[in-house]
PDB file of C-alpha atoms in Angstrom:
ATOM      1  CA  UNK G1033       0.000   0.000   0.000  1.00 49.00           C
ATOM      2  CA  UNK G1034       1.358   3.392  -0.986  1.00 50.00           C
ATOM      3  CA  UNK G1035      -0.156   6.512   0.545  1.00 51.00           C
ATOM      4  CA  UNK G1036       0.574   9.749  -1.326  1.00 54.00           C
ATOM      5  CA  UNK G1037       0.160  12.702   1.029  1.00 53.00           C
ATOM      6  CA  UNK G1038       0.937  15.033  -1.868  1.00 54.00           C
ATOM      7  CA  UNK G1039      -2.270  13.951  -3.571  1.00 62.00           C
ATOM      8  CA  UNK G1040      -5.206  16.177  -2.539  1.00 66.00           C
ATOM      9  CA  UNK G1041      -7.525  13.183  -2.849  1.00 62.00           C
ATOM     10  CA  UNK G1042      -5.410  11.041  -0.515  1.00 71.00           C
ATOM     11  CA  UNK G1043      -5.028  13.823   2.026  1.00 74.00           C
ATOM     12  CA  UNK G1044      -8.753  14.566   1.994  1.00 80.00           C
ATOM     13  CA  UNK G1045      -9.574  10.881   2.482  1.00 79.00           C
ATOM     14  CA  UNK G1046      -7.101  10.632   5.371  1.00 78.00           C
ATOM     15  CA  UNK G1047      -8.547  13.608   7.251  1.00 77.00           C
ATOM     16  CA  UNK G1048     -12.113  12.461   6.573  1.00 84.00           C
ATOM     17  CA  UNK G1049     -11.354   9.040   8.094  1.00 87.00           C
ATOM     18  CA  UNK G1050      -9.690  10.689  11.088  1.00 83.00           C
ATOM     19  CA  UNK G1051     -12.669  12.983  11.623  1.00 80.00           C
ATOM     20  CA  UNK G1052     -15.148  10.097  11.421  1.00 85.00           C
ATOM     21  CA  UNK G1053     -13.027   8.099  13.874  1.00 81.00           C
ATOM     22  CA  UNK G1054     -12.953  11.056  16.265  1.00 82.00           C
ATOM     23  CA  UNK G1055     -16.715  11.446  15.948  1.00 85.00           C
ATOM     24  CA  UNK G1056     -17.264   7.743  16.582  1.00 85.00           C
ATOM     25  CA  UNK G1057     -15.089   7.775  19.709  1.00 82.00           C
ATOM     26  CA  UNK G1058     -16.787  10.939  20.987  1.00 82.00           C
ATOM     27  CA  UNK G1059     -20.192   9.281  20.718  1.00 78.00           C
ATOM     28  CA  UNK G1060     -19.115   5.854  21.971  1.00 78.00           C
ATOM     29  CA  UNK G1061     -20.453   4.441  25.221  1.00 74.00           C
ATOM     30  CA  UNK G1062     -17.983   5.202  28.075  1.00 82.00           C
ATOM     31  CA  UNK G1063     -15.554   2.435  28.988  1.00 87.00           C
ATOM     32  CA  UNK G1064     -16.952   1.818  32.472  1.00 88.00           C
ATOM     33  CA  UNK G1065     -14.332  -0.824  33.263  1.00 86.00           C
ATOM     34  CA  UNK G1066     -11.482   1.639  32.678  1.00 90.00           C
ATOM     35  CA  UNK G1067     -13.322   4.427  34.490  1.00 91.00           C
ATOM     36  CA  UNK G1068     -13.694   2.246  37.599  1.00 88.00           C
ATOM     37  CA  UNK G1069      -9.936   1.571  37.538  1.00 89.00           C
ATOM     38  CA  UNK G1070      -8.759   5.166  37.182  1.00 93.00           C
ATOM     39  CA  UNK G1071     -11.415   7.699  38.188  1.00 89.00           C
ATOM     40  CA  UNK G1072     -10.125   8.071  41.770  1.00 91.00           C
ATOM     41  CA  UNK G1073      -6.414   7.714  40.999  1.00 93.00           C
ATOM     42  CA  UNK G1074      -5.542  10.849  39.018  1.00 93.00           C
ATOM     43  CA  UNK G1075      -2.477  12.567  40.558  1.00 95.00           C
ATOM     44  CA  UNK G1076      -2.455   9.973  43.349  1.00 95.00           C
ATOM     45  CA  UNK G1077       1.317   9.467  42.938  1.00 95.00           C
ATOM     46  CA  UNK G1078       2.449  13.035  43.497  1.00 96.00           C
ATOM     47  CA  UNK G1079       5.601  13.203  45.595  1.00 95.00           C
ATOM     48  CA  UNK G1080       7.164  10.087  44.028  1.00 96.00           C
ATOM     49  CA  UNK G1081       8.947   9.224  40.791  1.00 97.00           C
ATOM     50  CA  UNK G1082       8.437   6.489  38.223  1.00 97.00           C
ATOM     51  CA  UNK G1083      10.708   4.452  35.988  1.00 98.00           C
ATOM     52  CA  UNK G1084       9.139   3.366  32.694  1.00 98.00           C
ATOM     53  CA  UNK G1085      11.044   0.702  30.774  1.00 97.00           C
ATOM     54  CA  UNK G1086      10.514  -0.286  27.169  1.00 93.00           C
ATOM     55  CA  UNK G1087      12.329  -3.365  25.931  1.00 90.00           C
ATOM     56  CA  UNK G1088      14.828  -1.688  23.604  1.00 90.00           C
ATOM     57  CA  UNK G1089      18.586  -2.443  23.677  1.00 91.00           C
ATOM     58  CA  UNK G1090      19.334   0.756  25.619  1.00 93.00           C
ATOM     59  CA  UNK G1091      18.201  -0.991  28.821  1.00 94.00           C
ATOM     60  CA  UNK G1092      21.591  -2.711  28.703  1.00 93.00           C
ATOM     61  CA  UNK G1093      23.246   0.484  29.980  1.00 95.00           C
ATOM     62  CA  UNK G1094      21.358   0.231  33.282  1.00 96.00           C
ATOM     63  CA  UNK G1095      22.513  -1.586  36.393  1.00 95.00           C
ATOM     64  CA  UNK G1096      19.842  -3.946  37.782  1.00 93.00           C
ATOM     65  CA  UNK G1097      21.331  -3.652  41.287  1.00 93.00           C
ATOM     66  CA  UNK G1098      21.149   0.166  41.202  1.00 95.00           C
ATOM     67  CA  UNK G1099      17.577   0.031  39.903  1.00 95.00           C
ATOM     68  CA  UNK G1100      16.789  -2.391  42.708  1.00 93.00           C
ATOM     69  CA  UNK G1101      18.187   0.085  45.251  1.00 93.00           C
ATOM     70  CA  UNK G1102      15.929   2.844  43.907  1.00 94.00           C
ATOM     71  CA  UNK G1103      12.870   0.593  44.142  1.00 93.00           C
ATOM     72  CA  UNK G1104      13.582  -0.625  47.665  1.00 90.00           C
ATOM     73  CA  UNK G1105      14.074   2.994  48.812  1.00 89.00           C
ATOM     74  CA  UNK G1106      10.334   3.536  48.370  1.00 89.00           C
ATOM     75  CA  UNK G1107      10.822   6.699  46.312  1.00 92.00           C
ATOM     76  CA  UNK G1108      10.474   5.056  42.890  1.00 95.00           C
ATOM     77  CA  UNK G1109       7.953   2.780  41.175  1.00 96.00           C
ATOM     78  CA  UNK G1110       8.823   0.725  38.101  1.00 96.00           C
ATOM     79  CA  UNK G1111       6.513   0.189  35.132  1.00 97.00           C
ATOM     80  CA  UNK G1112       7.658  -2.466  32.675  1.00 94.00           C
ATOM     81  CA  UNK G1113       5.918  -3.893  29.622  1.00 92.00           C
ATOM     82  CA  UNK G1114       5.122  -7.161  27.896  1.00 86.00           C
ATOM     83  CA  UNK G1115       7.972  -9.686  27.896  1.00 83.00           C
ATOM     84  CA  UNK G1116      10.155  -7.818  30.414  1.00 89.00           C
ATOM     85  CA  UNK G1117       8.755 -10.223  33.000  1.00 86.00           C
ATOM     86  CA  UNK G1118      10.675 -13.050  31.279  1.00 84.00           C
ATOM     87  CA  UNK G1119      14.017 -11.222  31.427  1.00 89.00           C
ATOM     88  CA  UNK G1120      17.006 -11.778  33.662  1.00 90.00           C
ATOM     89  CA  UNK G1121      16.687  -8.106  34.674  1.00 92.00           C
ATOM     90  CA  UNK G1122      13.224  -8.691  36.153  1.00 90.00           C
ATOM     91  CA  UNK G1123      14.245 -11.843  37.961  1.00 87.00           C
ATOM     92  CA  UNK G1124      17.167 -10.001  39.602  1.00 89.00           C
ATOM     93  CA  UNK G1125      14.833  -7.487  41.293  1.00 89.00           C
ATOM     94  CA  UNK G1126      13.745  -7.879  44.899  1.00 80.00           C
ATOM     95  CA  UNK G1127      10.306  -9.180  45.795  1.00 73.00           C
ATOM     96  CA  UNK G1128       8.143  -6.542  47.404  1.00 67.00           C
ATOM     97  CA  UNK G1129       9.437  -3.752  45.161  1.00 73.00           C
ATOM     98  CA  UNK G1130       6.893  -1.474  43.511  1.00 87.00           C
ATOM     99  CA  UNK G1131       6.909  -3.129  40.086  1.00 91.00           C
ATOM    100  CA  UNK G1132       3.914  -2.857  37.764  1.00 93.00           C
ATOM    101  CA  UNK G1133       3.483  -4.736  34.501  1.00 91.00           C
ATOM    102  CA  UNK G1134       1.608  -3.182  31.573  1.00 93.00           C
ATOM    103  CA  UNK G1135       0.360  -5.588  28.908  1.00 88.00           C
ATOM    104  CA  UNK G1136      -1.299  -4.976  25.556  1.00 86.00           C
ATOM    105  CA  UNK G1137       0.917  -6.732  23.028  1.00 76.00           C
ATOM    106  CA  UNK G1138      -1.122  -9.642  21.600  1.00 69.00           C
ATOM    107  CA  UNK G1139       1.902 -11.927  21.976  1.00 65.00           C
ATOM    108  CA  UNK G1140       1.813 -11.208  25.717  1.00 66.00           C
ATOM    109  CA  UNK G1141      -1.909 -11.903  26.054  1.00 66.00           C
ATOM    110  CA  UNK G1142      -2.511 -14.686  23.546  1.00 59.00           C
ATOM    111  CA  UNK G1143      -4.326 -17.669  24.940  1.00 52.00           C
ATOM    112  CA  UNK G1144      -1.649 -20.239  24.141  1.00 53.00           C
ATOM    113  CA  UNK G1145       1.117 -18.323  25.926  1.00 58.00           C
ATOM    114  CA  UNK G1146       0.756 -20.467  29.033  1.00 62.00           C
ATOM    115  CA  UNK G1147       4.318 -20.006  30.304  1.00 67.00           C
ATOM    116  CA  UNK G1148       4.118 -16.210  30.290  1.00 66.00           C
ATOM    117  CA  UNK G1149       0.656 -16.155  31.859  1.00 68.00           C
ATOM    118  CA  UNK G1150       1.847 -18.501  34.593  1.00 70.00           C
ATOM    119  CA  UNK G1151       4.824 -16.199  35.272  1.00 72.00           C
ATOM    120  CA  UNK G1152       2.463 -13.225  35.573  1.00 74.00           C
ATOM    121  CA  UNK G1153       0.217 -15.048  38.027  1.00 72.00           C
ATOM    122  CA  UNK G1154       3.190 -16.193  40.081  1.00 73.00           C
ATOM    123  CA  UNK G1155       4.534 -12.634  40.186  1.00 73.00           C
ATOM    124  CA  UNK G1156       1.199 -11.268  41.356  1.00 74.00           C
ATOM    125  CA  UNK G1157       0.642 -13.969  43.947  1.00 70.00           C
ATOM    126  CA  UNK G1158       4.142 -13.546  45.402  1.00 69.00           C
ATOM    127  CA  UNK G1159       3.702  -9.752  45.322  1.00 70.00           C
ATOM    128  CA  UNK G1160       6.861  -9.355  43.221  1.00 77.00           C
ATOM    129  CA  UNK G1161       4.443  -7.589  40.884  1.00 82.00           C
ATOM    130  CA  UNK G1162       2.628  -4.824  42.735  1.00 85.00           C
ATOM    131  CA  UNK G1163       0.006  -4.447  40.017  1.00 87.00           C
ATOM    132  CA  UNK G1164      -1.015  -5.447  36.524  1.00 87.00           C
ATOM    133  CA  UNK G1165      -2.420  -3.094  33.869  1.00 91.00           C
ATOM    134  CA  UNK G1166      -4.281  -4.608  30.926  1.00 88.00           C
ATOM    135  CA  UNK G1167      -6.754  -3.384  28.271  1.00 89.00           C
ATOM    136  CA  UNK G1168     -10.379  -3.482  29.374  1.00 86.00           C
ATOM    137  CA  UNK G1169     -11.102  -6.081  26.684  1.00 80.00           C
ATOM    138  CA  UNK G1170      -8.788  -8.452  28.573  1.00 74.00           C
ATOM    139  CA  UNK G1171     -11.559  -9.095  31.098  1.00 73.00           C
ATOM    140  CA  UNK G1172     -12.380 -12.131  28.973  1.00 66.00           C
ATOM    141  CA  UNK G1173      -9.122 -13.687  30.214  1.00 58.00           C
ATOM    142  CA  UNK G1174     -10.831 -14.351  33.532  1.00 54.00           C
ATOM    143  CA  UNK G1175     -12.506 -17.366  32.007  1.00 50.00           C
ATOM    144  CA  UNK G1176      -9.366 -18.577  30.222  1.00 49.00           C
ATOM    145  CA  UNK G1177      -7.918 -21.675  31.839  1.00 46.00           C
ATOM    146  CA  UNK G1178      -4.405 -20.765  30.669  1.00 45.00           C
ATOM    147  CA  UNK G1179      -4.394 -17.863  33.101  1.00 45.00           C
ATOM    148  CA  UNK G1180      -4.909 -20.191  36.006  1.00 43.00           C
ATOM    149  CA  UNK G1181      -8.233 -20.571  37.758  1.00 42.00           C
ATOM    150  CA  UNK G1182     -10.756 -17.764  37.388  1.00 42.00           C
ATOM    151  CA  UNK G1183     -10.938 -17.676  41.185  1.00 44.00           C
ATOM    152  CA  UNK G1184      -7.232 -16.896  41.484  1.00 51.00           C
ATOM    153  CA  UNK G1185      -7.482 -14.067  38.985  1.00 51.00           C
ATOM    154  CA  UNK G1186     -10.559 -12.612  40.655  1.00 49.00           C
ATOM    155  CA  UNK G1187      -8.876 -12.764  44.061  1.00 57.00           C
ATOM    156  CA  UNK G1188      -5.960 -10.760  42.696  1.00 59.00           C
ATOM    157  CA  UNK G1189      -8.385  -8.254  41.198  1.00 60.00           C
ATOM    158  CA  UNK G1190     -10.276  -8.006  44.475  1.00 58.00           C
ATOM    159  CA  UNK G1191      -7.067  -6.813  46.135  1.00 60.00           C
ATOM    160  CA  UNK G1192      -7.137  -3.812  43.762  1.00 64.00           C
ATOM    161  CA  UNK G1193      -3.976  -4.873  41.975  1.00 81.00           C
ATOM    162  CA  UNK G1194      -5.390  -5.427  38.479  1.00 85.00           C
ATOM    163  CA  UNK G1195      -6.314  -2.278  36.565  1.00 89.00           C
ATOM    164  CA  UNK G1196      -7.944  -1.854  33.170  1.00 90.00           C
ATOM    165  CA  UNK G1197      -7.302   0.925  30.647  1.00 94.00           C
ATOM    166  CA  UNK G1198      -9.204   1.998  27.549  1.00 93.00           C
ATOM    167  CA  UNK G1199      -7.274   0.635  24.557  1.00 93.00           C
ATOM    168  CA  UNK G1200      -9.600   1.965  21.849  1.00 91.00           C
ATOM    169  CA  UNK G1201      -7.724   3.672  19.026  1.00 91.00           C
ATOM    170  CA  UNK G1202      -8.956   7.254  18.671  1.00 90.00           C
ATOM    171  CA  UNK G1203      -7.978   9.931  16.198  1.00 89.00           C
ATOM    172  CA  UNK G1204      -4.371  11.019  16.259  1.00 86.00           C
ATOM    173  CA  UNK G1205      -5.257  14.217  14.400  1.00 86.00           C
ATOM    174  CA  UNK G1206      -8.329  15.577  16.170  1.00 87.00           C
ATOM    175  CA  UNK G1207      -7.434  14.375  19.670  1.00 90.00           C
ATOM    176  CA  UNK G1208      -4.500  14.738  22.068  1.00 92.00           C
ATOM    177  CA  UNK G1209      -5.949  12.462  24.719  1.00 94.00           C
ATOM    178  CA  UNK G1210      -3.652  10.382  26.926  1.00 96.00           C
ATOM    179  CA  UNK G1211      -6.185   9.755  29.695  1.00 95.00           C
ATOM    180  CA  UNK G1212      -6.351   5.948  30.161  1.00 95.00           C
ATOM    181  CA  UNK G1213     -10.121   6.142  30.689  1.00 94.00           C
ATOM    182  CA  UNK G1214     -10.779   7.415  27.155  1.00 93.00           C
ATOM    183  CA  UNK G1215      -9.798   6.358  23.597  1.00 94.00           C
ATOM    184  CA  UNK G1216      -6.108   7.023  23.033  1.00 94.00           C
ATOM    185  CA  UNK G1217      -4.815   9.488  20.468  1.00 94.00           C
ATOM    186  CA  UNK G1218      -1.423   7.820  20.034  1.00 94.00           C
ATOM    187  CA  UNK G1219      -0.095   4.795  18.186  1.00 91.00           C
ATOM    188  CA  UNK G1220      -0.543   1.358  19.766  1.00 90.00           C
ATOM    189  CA  UNK G1221       2.776   0.860  21.564  1.00 92.00           C
ATOM    190  CA  UNK G1222       2.525  -0.735  25.003  1.00 94.00           C
ATOM    191  CA  UNK G1223       5.239   1.463  26.500  1.00 96.00           C
ATOM    192  CA  UNK G1224       3.290   4.553  25.344  1.00 97.00           C
ATOM    193  CA  UNK G1225       0.327   3.207  27.300  1.00 97.00           C
ATOM    194  CA  UNK G1226       2.620   2.937  30.326  1.00 97.00           C
ATOM    195  CA  UNK G1227       3.522   6.607  29.804  1.00 98.00           C
ATOM    196  CA  UNK G1228      -0.177   7.487  29.664  1.00 98.00           C
ATOM    197  CA  UNK G1229      -0.838   5.612  32.914  1.00 98.00           C
ATOM    198  CA  UNK G1230       2.085   7.164  34.808  1.00 98.00           C
ATOM    199  CA  UNK G1231       1.251  10.640  33.484  1.00 97.00           C
ATOM    200  CA  UNK G1232      -2.342  10.241  34.682  1.00 97.00           C
ATOM    201  CA  UNK G1233      -1.161   9.104  38.114  1.00 97.00           C
ATOM    202  CA  UNK G1234       0.787  12.361  38.426  1.00 97.00           C
ATOM    203  CA  UNK G1235       4.350  11.282  39.231  1.00 97.00           C
ATOM    204  CA  UNK G1236       6.696  14.213  39.853  1.00 97.00           C
ATOM    205  CA  UNK G1237       9.254  12.744  37.425  1.00 98.00           C
ATOM    206  CA  UNK G1238       8.985   9.899  34.930  1.00 98.00           C
ATOM    207  CA  UNK G1239      12.342   8.445  33.905  1.00 98.00           C
ATOM    208  CA  UNK G1240      12.291   6.369  30.728  1.00 98.00           C
ATOM    209  CA  UNK G1241      14.695   3.947  29.104  1.00 97.00           C
ATOM    210  CA  UNK G1242      14.340   1.283  26.440  1.00 94.00           C
ATOM    211  CA  UNK G1243      12.089   3.461  24.257  1.00 94.00           C
ATOM    212  CA  UNK G1244      14.644   3.289  21.466  1.00 90.00           C
ATOM    213  CA  UNK G1245      12.340   3.565  18.428  1.00 87.00           C
ATOM    214  CA  UNK G1246      15.157   2.387  16.191  1.00 84.00           C
ATOM    215  CA  UNK G1247      12.784   0.767  13.696  1.00 80.00           C
ATOM    216  CA  UNK G1248      13.818   3.351  11.080  1.00 80.00           C
ATOM    217  CA  UNK G1249      17.408   2.090  11.315  1.00 84.00           C
ATOM    218  CA  UNK G1250      16.324  -1.531  11.168  1.00 84.00           C
ATOM    219  CA  UNK G1251      14.037  -1.387   8.104  1.00 85.00           C
ATOM    220  CA  UNK G1252      15.125  -3.226   4.977  1.00 86.00           C
ATOM    221  CA  UNK G1253      13.641  -5.096   2.033  1.00 87.00           C
ATOM    222  CA  UNK G1254      14.478  -8.442   0.504  1.00 86.00           C
ATOM    223  CA  UNK G1255      14.992  -9.643  -3.063  1.00 88.00           C
ATOM    224  CA  UNK G1256      11.234  -9.574  -3.612  1.00 87.00           C
ATOM    225  CA  UNK G1257      10.934  -5.998  -2.315  1.00 87.00           C
ATOM    226  CA  UNK G1258       9.124  -7.190   0.789  1.00 87.00           C
ATOM    227  CA  UNK G1259       9.698  -4.715   3.603  1.00 85.00           C
ATOM    228  CA  UNK G1260      10.864  -6.131   6.915  1.00 83.00           C
ATOM    229  CA  UNK G1261      12.446  -4.937  10.109  1.00 82.00           C
ATOM    230  CA  UNK G1262      14.927  -6.685  12.359  1.00 80.00           C
ATOM    231  CA  UNK G1263      13.546  -6.982  15.872  1.00 79.00           C
ATOM    232  CA  UNK G1264      16.177  -6.452  18.573  1.00 82.00           C
ATOM    233  CA  UNK G1265      15.488  -6.267  22.301  1.00 83.00           C
ATOM    234  CA  UNK G1266      17.641  -5.734  25.382  1.00 88.00           C
ATOM    235  CA  UNK G1267      17.310  -9.400  26.376  1.00 87.00           C
ATOM    236  CA  UNK G1268      16.641 -11.632  23.399  1.00 78.00           C
ATOM    237  CA  UNK G1269      16.137 -14.665  25.653  1.00 78.00           C
ATOM    238  CA  UNK G1270      12.997 -13.007  27.030  1.00 77.00           C
ATOM    239  CA  UNK G1271      11.367 -12.540  23.632  1.00 73.00           C
ATOM    240  CA  UNK G1272      10.059 -15.269  21.337  1.00 64.00           C
ATOM    241  CA  UNK G1273      11.604 -15.300  17.840  1.00 60.00           C
ATOM    242  CA  UNK G1274      14.087 -12.526  18.633  1.00 56.00           C
ATOM    243  CA  UNK G1275      16.237 -11.337  16.987  1.00 59.00           C
ATOM    244  CA  UNK G1276      14.857 -11.999  13.532  1.00 68.00           C
ATOM    245  CA  UNK G1277      13.116 -10.589  10.499  1.00 75.00           C
ATOM    246  CA  UNK G1278       9.600  -9.300  11.068  1.00 77.00           C
ATOM    247  CA  UNK G1279       7.583  -9.062   7.850  1.00 74.00           C
ATOM    248  CA  UNK G1280       4.701  -7.174   9.475  1.00 72.00           C
ATOM    249  CA  UNK G1281       4.745  -4.419   6.842  1.00 68.00           C
ATOM    250  CA  UNK G1282       4.885  -6.881   3.949  1.00 70.00           C
ATOM    251  CA  UNK G1283       1.980  -8.875   5.401  1.00 79.00           C
ATOM    252  CA  UNK G1284      -0.145  -5.733   5.532  1.00 77.00           C
ATOM    253  CA  UNK G1285       0.848  -4.649   2.017  1.00 80.00           C
ATOM    254  CA  UNK G1286       2.876  -1.592   3.081  1.00 81.00           C
ATOM    255  CA  UNK G1287       5.850  -0.454   0.988  1.00 85.00           C
ATOM    256  CA  UNK G1288       9.016   1.265   2.233  1.00 86.00           C
ATOM    257  CA  UNK G1289       7.554   4.787   2.041  1.00 84.00           C
ATOM    258  CA  UNK G1290       4.551   3.709   4.091  1.00 83.00           C
ATOM    259  CA  UNK G1291       6.756   1.945   6.654  1.00 83.00           C
ATOM    260  CA  UNK G1292       8.919   5.045   7.089  1.00 86.00           C
ATOM    261  CA  UNK G1293       5.876   7.289   7.484  1.00 84.00           C
ATOM    262  CA  UNK G1294       4.400   4.957  10.094  1.00 83.00           C
ATOM    263  CA  UNK G1295       7.748   4.872  11.905  1.00 86.00           C
ATOM    264  CA  UNK G1296       7.791   8.680  11.955  1.00 89.00           C
ATOM    265  CA  UNK G1297       4.508   8.554  13.877  1.00 90.00           C
ATOM    266  CA  UNK G1298       6.368   6.914  16.779  1.00 90.00           C
ATOM    267  CA  UNK G1299       8.353  10.120  17.277  1.00 93.00           C
ATOM    268  CA  UNK G1300       5.508  12.510  16.457  1.00 93.00           C
ATOM    269  CA  UNK G1301       3.178  10.962  19.025  1.00 95.00           C
ATOM    270  CA  UNK G1302       5.764  11.149  21.796  1.00 95.00           C
ATOM    271  CA  UNK G1303       6.392  14.826  21.110  1.00 95.00           C
ATOM    272  CA  UNK G1304       2.809  15.980  20.523  1.00 95.00           C
ATOM    273  CA  UNK G1305       0.985  13.772  23.030  1.00 96.00           C
ATOM    274  CA  UNK G1306       3.527  13.347  25.851  1.00 97.00           C
ATOM    275  CA  UNK G1307       5.968  16.237  25.403  1.00 94.00           C
ATOM    276  CA  UNK G1308       4.451  18.403  28.155  1.00 95.00           C
ATOM    277  CA  UNK G1309       4.755  15.800  30.921  1.00 97.00           C
ATOM    278  CA  UNK G1310       7.781  15.686  33.294  1.00 97.00           C
ATOM    279  CA  UNK G1311       9.483  12.859  31.393  1.00 98.00           C
ATOM    280  CA  UNK G1312      13.267  12.410  31.376  1.00 98.00           C
ATOM    281  CA  UNK G1313      15.148  10.088  29.015  1.00 97.00           C
ATOM    282  CA  UNK G1314      17.912   8.115  30.773  1.00 97.00           C
ATOM    283  CA  UNK G1315      19.547   7.119  27.472  1.00 95.00           C
ATOM    284  CA  UNK G1316      21.871   9.958  26.365  1.00 93.00           C
ATOM    285  CA  UNK G1317      22.290   8.414  22.911  1.00 91.00           C
ATOM    286  CA  UNK G1318      18.607   7.771  22.293  1.00 91.00           C
ATOM    287  CA  UNK G1319      17.086   8.363  18.875  1.00 91.00           C
ATOM    288  CA  UNK G1320      13.961   9.527  20.728  1.00 92.00           C
ATOM    289  CA  UNK G1321      14.114  13.324  20.989  1.00 93.00           C
ATOM    290  CA  UNK G1322      10.775  14.166  22.611  1.00 94.00           C
ATOM    291  CA  UNK G1323      12.114  14.386  26.172  1.00 96.00           C
ATOM    292  CA  UNK G1324      15.009  16.046  27.961  1.00 96.00           C
ATOM    293  CA  UNK G1325      17.972  13.707  28.485  1.00 96.00           C
ATOM    294  CA  UNK G1326      19.816  13.376  31.777  1.00 95.00           C
ATOM    295  CA  UNK G1327      22.414  11.030  33.272  1.00 94.00           C
ATOM    296  CA  UNK G1328      22.215  12.533  36.781  1.00 93.00           C
ATOM    297  CA  UNK G1329      20.418   9.504  38.240  1.00 95.00           C
ATOM    298  CA  UNK G1330      22.873   6.866  39.505  1.00 94.00           C
ATOM    299  CA  UNK G1331      21.523   3.894  37.548  1.00 95.00           C
ATOM    300  CA  UNK G1332      24.256   3.036  35.045  1.00 95.00           C
ATOM    301  CA  UNK G1333      26.591   0.066  34.734  1.00 91.00           C
ATOM    302  CA  UNK G1334      29.361   2.407  33.584  1.00 76.00           C
ATOM    303  CA  UNK G1335      29.680   5.932  32.141  1.00 67.00           C
ATOM    304  CA  UNK G1336      27.720   5.880  28.869  1.00 55.00           C
ATOM    305  CA  UNK G1337      28.503   9.362  27.564  1.00 51.00           C
TER     306      UNK G1337
END
């Protein structure tokens, strides 16, 4: 698929679709599940700081023991995403630390991922995971045997440690919403949803790492002109089929120009939707330029600048 923004017809169609999507979301029935999870929690974390970790290679510059010290001090909470729970980094952290897991990646929630779901349940039951954040549509997992017994899951929820956010895709043009109770205005990246959650909770500072967004550097095409990207994460043992070629763009019929434009949205959404929040990037060499960079926090394995 090739989208020509220089064509008046293409541009008009794009903005019409965005407007109709915005109208649909504005008229949609409120997500009562998400509202119940978040309506009384806005700015409830003032006076503390958060760490938000993506799963990009830049996490390798951080010292797990120093992160552990921050968490056990009680002044920092950690929000990690998707397969981080399978990593050696996660398993090196102390039980009882304020660690929250945000899930929305289908590969993290799919019904046949029994090993990952069992790890999540174990983490919640042992209180190594303080809380779990999942899309409101994930309520159907309560009846899924692969997540353990429905009773176990409901008991965890009853302790107010499972929270649901609205994962409906809204308009990225006519909306700037990051409130987890309403349709999101940004691209569907789980770590962006973690940013939306922590921003809503009102942390004084949100330190991020692992949001590398290096897809633009990792795009290529093969002998048949099929676009692919090479998936690389900070701990490849934690991710299935990583590293390797991901033909997502080819499967959806997108050419190189379309893939690059979609990749640009990763940076645009961070700047336009999250740029006003007190977010600090711990990676001094990050391709992500939406947030101020700082190495003042003592969290590194060695000087990285």
